[in-house]
Amino acid sequence: MGFHPSESLLKLSLALLCIMQAKGQVSFVGLPDTVTLLQSSARGTVVYTFTMENCNSTNPTVTMDASPTTNFFNTPSLTIAGLDYNIEITLSSTVALNADVVNQYILTITATCDNETVFNQLFVMIKNDIVEPQCEPKFSSQAGDTVTVYSNIPASSPIYKVVLRQPNNAPVTYSIIQPSPSVFAISTSGSVLSPTSGFTNAAKTYQLQIKVTDSLGNSCNGTLTVEVLPVYQNPINFTVPSTAVTIRENAGPGAFVTTITAQGNNVQYEMISPNSAYYINADTGIIRTTFNLDLERIPSLASTTLQVRAYDKNLRSSSAIATVNITVLDVNDMAPLCTPAVIVNQVPQTTPIGNILATLTCTDPDVNSTALSYSVISNANSLYSFRMQSNNLVVNNTLNYDSAEIASVNFQYSATIVVTDSGTPQLTTNIPVFITVTPVNNYSPQCIGPLTYSVNENAPFGTVVGQLNATDADYKFNNVEFTIEGGQNPPVFYMDPKSGEIHVLGPLDFETRSSYSLRIQVVDLNNDIMPDPVNQKSTYCTITINVQDYNDNPPVCNPPYYSTTIYSTLVTTSNILSLQCTDVDPTSTLTYSIVGGNVDNLFLMNGNSIRHNPFSYNPDGVYNPVSFTLLVKVTDSTSSPQFSTTAIVNIDVVPWTTTQPTTTTTTTTPEKKTKIVNETSTYWQPDIWFMVVLTITAALLLLALSLLAWKLATGNPICGNTATEATQPLLQNKSVANVENPLDAAKEQPPPPSKDKKDIAPVSPLSLQFDGRAQDPVTGREYLFNSHTGERRWL
């Protein structure tokens, strides 16, 4: 490949040199420049001449560097020309220009004149002007080409051919220039020939210099190295030149016969006289049969003689011959013949053990055969089911029809009878056996699983109570039908005859009947080869269905209305009265809560009993009402479904003051600061039914008051008695035991507060907002108050 500087690099170098010349006085005239030089230029040829100006030194120096590096150019020479110097560059004595290798050289010339230095470049282009033969690169390289031959190669045999890439100017002559003379010869076509006397049997190396010259005298040289390898002797021989082999017929194609082995290296084997019945492996010496040997068909195969040659694959003349005698023996190759060839039978599953199912008639066509033997090979389904008695197939075990494994093969037992002769080798004949078993109803159905079930009393029509399972060991397994025996009047349950599912048919009521006992008949179906009602089997089982209670009744209070009178001094841990409420549902749990009339939360429930919080009847402070009508809600469950009822309780409170002896005790009253407490209280919003009851009650009360006013206006007593006499029995019938007449007790109470005192506004259940907290100076109790309405509540 040639060396080509880029055009940009050339321009850059010229520009730099011009700048340097402009700055100094010493300069080259004629550089930079480019010259063309022929490849055939001889040594001493002038390459280029140029001038160095303005050099006042008497001893200037000029040096030159070539790129790529080469010694083809002499050092530039200087000659004085007036005030200047002429510089000349010539080719050296070692010049060997080759444009195919380097087609351009860059010469950098540097001159030193006194203290000034100047440099510039000359570009030398090499042009190929020589047309000559071109040898192959490897052959013409310094190392040359190499060929390897054995010492036993015939004399004057071609061992190499010189090939030209550019065979111009024919004819071309070939000659061996070194060594001279040479034992090798080269033909006019360029083939190198082995010595006419051959090679000695030894390793040796020859190096030949070959010159190729065309008709114009142009030439190329090449180097050829000949490596001679010795030939080693490899004698082939058999340790056993003759062998005898005995084999049996009917071994099949490719059957092994024998192996022959010869001593030596690189041994190959072949049959001298090919035989269609046998072949030999050329590498291993193994002899095998080509096809199945049958003496009945080809009697001549009884004895065969083969000749086998072993030879060196590299030197076929080195060989040996062996003889192989093969004897083929006759074998037992005729299997027994039997009638019938296939046994097919159908028997019921109750066939007794030892019963004969089939009889075989077998013969052996081989002349040398002896007695025949019989055996049964069973599969997984027919294992131990059959056995042979001589040539008879008999039942060995119960034939089971009721098996999933047998059902999967269509109730067919399969086996194989093997009939074996006594020849060598023994031959067998297989007789397939197919015995189909028909069903017989043997087993009665059995009830399994739970016999007790539960159902909710509110279960709708069609609800599945449970499923009665029954098994039948006869195939098809569990093919039964269910029926409720005895009947039901009216029918409450229904049973699916196929699945055994029990469904609700009629209404259930736990309070009326909590348990049912049903007698179920289970009958097997289609367990014989033909439906046979006579052999149909059945069984009976009794199941129990327990009805579970469901909350479907509200609680009932007896009586629904209560009235009582108490003193305000009744202790808070005592019950005022107890509600008598019941629920016919036994699983119900009653809970009680006050939902109305509980002014200032003075009452609370303790189970089914009513208790109270402390009352306040302070004329100068909080004065609670004396009559209360409580609505008590009774609920039978905390979850759905939930039923409830409301009891009305009327409580009259008789204010009572207990006088205690005064004692002189000096107490320190701590300073108390009024605190403003803001509290948001929830209020009760009654149900719609309560509003309806309250409206009706108010209407009746208004009607009663109207009637009373009318009676009073006319002067007629009500019910023939005065009002005072009429109220006495009511007060005496209160449900307060062992207390004095509340009216007499009321007479002993201090007089009510005077009219000039500010009335206390009643507490509104819809507006329980307090903005202050204070302490009663008399009792010391704290209370909450509303500064706008005057409402108060004791704490």
XYZ file of N, CA, C and O in Angstrom, residues 680-755:
304
model
N -73.318 20.197 75.502
C -74.308 19.907 74.461
C -74.978 18.598 74.816
O -74.314 17.566 74.935
N -76.269 18.617 75.060
C -77.015 17.431 75.470
C -77.841 16.951 74.296
O -78.382 17.747 73.529
N -77.888 15.655 74.169
C -78.740 15.063 73.138
C -80.164 14.961 73.665
O -80.381 14.959 74.884
N -81.081 14.901 72.783
C -82.482 14.799 73.197
C -83.090 13.599 72.498
O -82.594 13.124 71.482
N -84.124 13.159 73.090
C -84.805 11.974 72.570
C -85.893 12.374 71.594
O -86.712 13.241 71.892
N -85.884 11.738 70.408
C -86.921 11.988 69.406
C -87.811 10.751 69.358
O -87.364 9.676 68.974
N -89.041 10.869 69.787
C -89.898 9.667 69.909
C -90.206 9.075 68.544
O -90.160 9.749 67.524
N -90.562 7.779 68.594
C -90.991 7.095 67.385
C -92.378 7.565 66.965
O -93.112 8.218 67.738
N -92.763 7.241 65.760
C -94.063 7.686 65.226
C -95.204 7.095 66.037
O -96.200 7.771 66.341
N -94.996 5.795 66.415
C -96.092 5.162 67.167
C -96.325 5.851 68.506
O -97.471 5.972 68.980
N -95.239 6.343 69.089
C -95.406 7.036 70.379
C -96.167 8.339 70.195
O -97.010 8.734 71.037
N -95.895 9.040 69.075
C -96.619 10.278 68.820
C -98.103 9.994 68.619
O -98.964 10.774 69.063
N -98.399 8.860 67.950
C -99.812 8.505 67.762
C -100.473 8.223 69.099
O -101.576 8.706 69.412
N -99.788 7.433 69.954
C -100.342 7.119 71.288
C -100.515 8.390 72.100
O -101.517 8.600 72.800
N -99.519 9.282 72.030
C -99.579 10.523 72.804
C -100.728 11.403 72.319
O -101.443 12.026 73.130
N -100.959 11.463 71.028
C -102.074 12.267 70.493
C -103.409 11.721 70.961
O -104.313 12.470 71.382
N -103.549 10.390 70.885
C -104.815 9.779 71.328
C -105.029 10.028 72.815
O -106.144 10.359 73.264
N -103.934 9.883 73.589
C -104.045 10.111 75.043
C -104.463 11.555 75.327
O -105.302 11.829 76.214
N -103.869 12.512 74.609
C -104.232 13.933 74.823
C -105.678 14.199 74.465
O -106.391 14.966 75.153
N -106.156 13.562 73.382
C -107.564 13.750 72.999
C -108.494 13.213 74.057
O -109.512 13.840 74.416
N -108.161 12.029 74.578
C -108.997 11.450 75.648
C -108.963 12.321 76.892
O -109.986 12.508 77.578
N -107.769 12.857 77.233
C -107.675 13.718 78.407
C -108.492 14.990 78.225
O -109.197 15.449 79.151
N -108.429 15.571 77.035
C -109.222 16.766 76.758
C -110.706 16.479 76.855
O -111.497 17.274 77.402
N -111.111 15.302 76.361
C -112.520 14.913 76.455
C -112.944 14.748 77.906
O -114.030 15.164 78.317
N -112.035 14.139 78.713
C -112.364 13.947 80.137
C -112.482 15.282 80.864
O -113.372 15.484 81.714
N -111.586 16.217 80.564
C -111.649 17.539 81.190
C -112.923 18.281 80.783
O -113.544 18.996 81.592
N -113.292 18.135 79.513
C -114.537 18.772 79.070
C -115.738 18.213 79.816
O -116.651 18.933 80.242
N -115.737 16.887 79.958
C -116.819 16.242 80.700
C -116.843 16.701 82.141
O -117.914 16.970 82.718
N -115.659 16.814 82.745
C -115.570 17.246 84.146
C -116.071 18.677 84.294
O -116.821 19.010 85.237
N -115.690 19.532 83.365
C -116.153 20.920 83.442
C -117.662 21.016 83.298
O -118.341 21.812 83.957
N -118.184 20.210 82.397
C -119.638 20.219 82.220
C -120.367 19.759 83.468
O -121.363 20.329 83.870
N -119.848 18.712 84.130
C -120.453 18.216 85.354
C -120.382 19.255 86.468
O -121.323 19.432 87.243
N -119.231 19.915 86.564
C -119.085 20.905 87.609
C -120.012 22.099 87.345
O -120.541 22.713 88.290
N -120.198 22.447 86.112
C -121.073 23.578 85.787
C -122.517 23.276 86.104
O -123.285 24.140 86.522
N -122.913 22.037 85.942
C -124.312 21.643 86.212
C -124.513 21.293 87.661
O -125.636 21.088 88.097
N -123.408 21.115 88.456
C -123.528 20.788 89.875
C -123.788 19.344 90.138
O -124.130 18.972 91.263
N -123.667 18.527 89.158
C -123.882 17.073 89.342
C -122.574 16.382 89.645
O -121.575 16.600 88.958
N -122.525 15.526 90.655
C -121.289 14.773 90.962
C -121.024 13.733 89.891
O -121.940 13.226 89.257
N -119.729 13.445 89.781
C -119.320 12.431 88.811
C -119.383 11.072 89.468
O -118.792 10.844 90.510
N -120.094 10.151 88.849
C -120.236 8.762 89.325
C -120.896 8.749 90.708
O -120.670 7.838 91.500
N -121.656 9.774 91.059
C -122.389 9.753 92.326
C -121.560 10.082 93.520
O -122.053 10.045 94.632
N -120.290 10.444 93.455
C -119.436 10.779 94.581
C -118.756 12.094 94.292
O -118.654 12.554 93.161
N -118.215 12.686 95.365
C -117.474 13.915 95.205
C -116.112 13.610 94.640
O -115.664 12.469 94.601
N -115.434 14.682 94.204
C -114.103 14.488 93.622
C -113.135 13.960 94.640
O -112.297 13.126 94.343
N -113.280 14.410 95.878
C -112.342 13.940 96.920
C -112.557 12.480 97.188
O -111.612 11.697 97.334
N -113.838 12.061 97.261
C -114.110 10.655 97.507
C -113.657 9.795 96.343
O -113.258 8.649 96.533
N -113.680 10.366 95.171
C -113.300 9.555 94.003
C -111.815 9.327 93.928
O -111.363 8.325 93.390
N -111.071 10.255 94.472
C -109.621 10.093 94.376
C -109.059 9.233 95.469
O -107.953 8.763 95.356
N -109.785 8.991 96.528
C -109.249 8.201 97.628
C -108.966 6.761 97.220
O -107.894 6.238 97.515
N -109.827 6.090 96.570
C -109.498 4.685 96.204
C -108.295 4.603 95.271
O -107.526 3.679 95.370
N -108.202 5.601 94.403
C -107.055 5.538 93.491
C -105.768 5.641 94.258
O -104.796 4.943 93.967
N -105.714 6.489 95.228
C -104.496 6.642 96.004
C -104.236 5.435 96.862
O -103.108 5.029 97.064
N -105.299 4.781 97.319
C -105.107 3.601 98.166
C -104.673 2.395 97.354
O -104.069 1.480 97.885
N -104.944 2.408 96.061
C -104.586 1.249 95.228
C -103.217 1.385 94.600
O -102.875 0.660 93.704
N -102.421 2.348 95.015
C -101.082 2.486 94.451
C -100.248 1.265 94.793
O -100.452 0.634 95.828
N -99.262 1.012 93.975
C -98.431 -0.182 94.149
C -97.254 0.092 95.043
O -96.164 -0.363 94.814
N -97.465 0.870 96.114
C -96.416 1.119 97.097
C -96.822 0.406 98.368
O -97.875 0.670 98.948
N -96.011 -0.468 98.795
C -96.344 -1.295 99.965
C -95.758 -0.680 101.225
O -94.644 -0.183 101.224
N -96.595 -0.790 102.343
C -96.121 -0.433 103.701
C -95.651 1.011 103.793
O -94.606 1.320 104.319
N -96.435 1.951 103.227
C -96.134 3.367 103.401
C -97.363 4.050 103.945
O -98.493 3.566 103.796
N -97.176 5.166 104.618
C -98.285 5.912 105.184
C -99.067 6.609 104.084
O -98.639 6.648 102.936
N -100.232 7.187 104.472
C -101.054 7.900 103.506
C -100.261 9.056 102.955
O -99.841 9.944 103.695
N -100.010 9.096 101.677
C -99.185 10.165 101.125
C -99.834 11.528 101.288
O -99.167 12.526 101.358
N -101.203 11.575 101.373
C -101.837 12.881 101.538
C -101.570 13.450 102.916
O -101.354 14.654 103.091
N -101.564 12.572 103.958
C -101.229 13.024 105.313
C -99.799 13.477 105.364
O -99.463 14.446 106.051
N -98.934 12.760 104.664
C -97.528 13.168 104.655
C -97.370 14.483 103.957
O -96.527 15.303 104.317
N -98.230 14.685 102.948
C -98.114 15.945 102.222
C -98.511 17.127 103.093
O -97.999 18.224 102.935
N -99.457 16.890 104.043
C -99.883 17.974 104.925
C -98.774 18.427 105.849
O -98.761 19.541 106.332
N -97.817 17.511 106.170
C -96.722 17.848 107.049
C -95.574 18.525 106.323
O -94.603 18.917 106.935
N -95.645 18.651 105.045
C -94.577 19.277 104.297
C -94.639 20.772 104.483
O -95.684 21.357 104.764
N -93.540 21.444 104.409
C -93.543 22.907 104.493
C -94.378 23.476 103.374
O -94.568 22.856 102.333
N -94.905 24.697 103.611
C -95.762 25.283 102.576
C -94.969 25.525 101.312
O -93.757 25.682 101.342
N -95.670 25.547 100.203
C -94.973 25.792 98.930
C -94.399 27.184 98.896
O -94.790 28.047 99.666
N -93.474 27.432 98.070
C -92.842 28.756 98.011
C -93.881 29.818 97.675
O -94.868 29.565 97.010
N -93.622 31.045 98.244
C -94.559 32.161 98.067
C -94.600 32.583 96.615
O -93.676 32.326 95.848
N -95.683 33.238 96.258
C -95.883 33.631 94.881
C -94.962 34.739 94.466
O -94.742 34.953 93.281
